[in-house]
Amino acid sequence: MLSAYLIQLADNALILGHRNSEWTGHGPVLEQDIALSNIALDLIGQSRNLYQLAASRMNTLSPEKEPVTEDDLAYLREAPDFKNVVLLEQPNGDWAKTILRQFYFSRFQLLQFRDLLNSKDADLAAIAEKSIKEIRYHVKWSSEWVCRLGDGTTESHTRMLNALEELNPLVAELFTTTDYELAAATGGWGTDPASLQPDWLQAVNATLQTATLPLYRDEKKPALLLSGKNGFHSEHLGFILAEMQFLQRAYPGCDW
Amino acid sequence: MPSHEQIFEDKIEREVRIEPKDWMPEDYRKLLIRQMSQHAHSEIVGMLPEGNWITRAPSLRRKATLIAKVQDEAGHGLYLYSATETLGITREETIDQLLSGKAKYSSIFNYPTLTWADIGAIGWLVDGAAIMNQVPLCRASFGPYARAMIRICKEESFHQRQGFEILLTLSRGSEAQKHMCQDAIDRWWWPAVMMFGPADESSPHSQKSMQWKIKRFSNDELRQKFIDVCAEQVKVLGMKLPDSKLQWNEETQHYDFGEINWEEFWNVVNGNGPCNKERLAARKKAHEDGAWVREAAAAYAAKKNHSSEIR
Ligand SMILES: [Fe+2]
Ligand SMILES: [Fe+2]
Ligand SMILES: [Fe+2]
């Protein structure tokens, strides 16, 4: 269960990092191209730390098996094995959608990793400590952009409204609790995401208000049938993996 | 009283850096704007062929290193645009010249990246050739250019080592990987050799540039130096450079090499390379798609009446 939990954290970081890196070389202005690439790098770095930890735990548990590496976990699993939330595998869309997705997730990740600072698993706590400085910056950067776009021009405001409409239905999944998250919370090494929702809502709405955007409302809509955390993804993930895993799949067993 | 020209020439003579506020001949300024903005554009357009492989990089480590590398190139572009601005032309003007096709960038980036090995070959050969060109520019007579080059060269040599290491890993891998490695070297070698520009006798700006100590070595001198180095390094890879005439010459203490295809060179320079249209189209698209973002940031900054950190 611990490895499932770690892999979930890692998959979130990897998939968002991968999406962000699609902007590298194509950003709206050089400074921001650099900034978003930097966030991509932070997230991929976090995913590596988490995959490495998951791999080492898995290898300890099953010494009789061929040892697993970070790259096995990233490159040799199928879409239904991935546990990232559906929000993060969404196509980048325009800068507004990319910003809003980053803002929603970073706000969530900050609360989650703040809890993980107290994880009983000292290695996970150490990763949380290292990552949280990065996440604070991601929150700051993305909040500033939410404000700029929400309160910028009519066009940027409209684009933010579109982004809200597209992404809001995918937010609830962040706060649904899976079996392995519950086990992690009960075991004292992880956190129950449902407990983070009130703080998230307050922080997010404070920014949305400053940005002159409609607040996020937690309407009791019919539950989203997709559940990335349980491996039930949108169709987008398959294409991400087809691209990302291509070399490892085409030339099995090679060193790169 | 010595004239402006005399003071300028005297500084050049004594290797004293020319700074933006100093008087300088109009042709010196023009030559620098042309060279520095071309260099800046090359960094930015150069992000595209390599960025092409970020989402397909074969391991997490390679993925992270490649993002970092492409991000470095964006940083190089930034330093160089800023250094060019000290000559009295704005970044917007300079970028418009790129997008309108008026300004050139290094032709090497008009070649496609077809396999993962191309990322290694670019690091080894393209960053390698760039270093050969740029190390002497760290002593260029114009202060802001020289200082930008010092920062840039450090990172470029890091890129070169990473590229070589990618190829080295491939060269020790499976048959398919070895083949990939040789194929990439075959495709990138001659374009890299051409990066040093036309032969000295047909290089129109070179003479002035040497006289003003912007350039220190001729195109052909640098090219020879590059070939000499690569001809040795390729042995470590156990690969071959695609030149049947490549041979050590005891007399000259240099490698002899085959004919450069100048027709191809001018063809690519004049817009008919394999990816000229795609590269420019990608830059234009980023610029146009980003217009509303830049406008929103400017409008917001004006509203808040504080200077915004983005431009
Ligand atoms: Fe560069
Ligand atoms: Fe360069
Ligand atoms: Fe470079």
Coordinates of C-alpha atoms and ligand atoms in Angstrom, one line a residue, chain B residues 43 72-73 76 127 152 156 159, ligand 1:
Chain B
E43 CA 19.6 30.3 -29.2
D72 CA 19.6 27.2 -20.7
E73 CA 19.3 28.1 -24.4
H76 CA 21.3 32.5 -23.5
D127 CA 27.3 22.9 -29.0
I152 CA 27.2 31.3 -22.1
E156 CA 27.7 25.3 -23.6
H159 CA 25.9 20.8 -23.0
Ligands
FE1 FE 23.3 28.3 -26.1

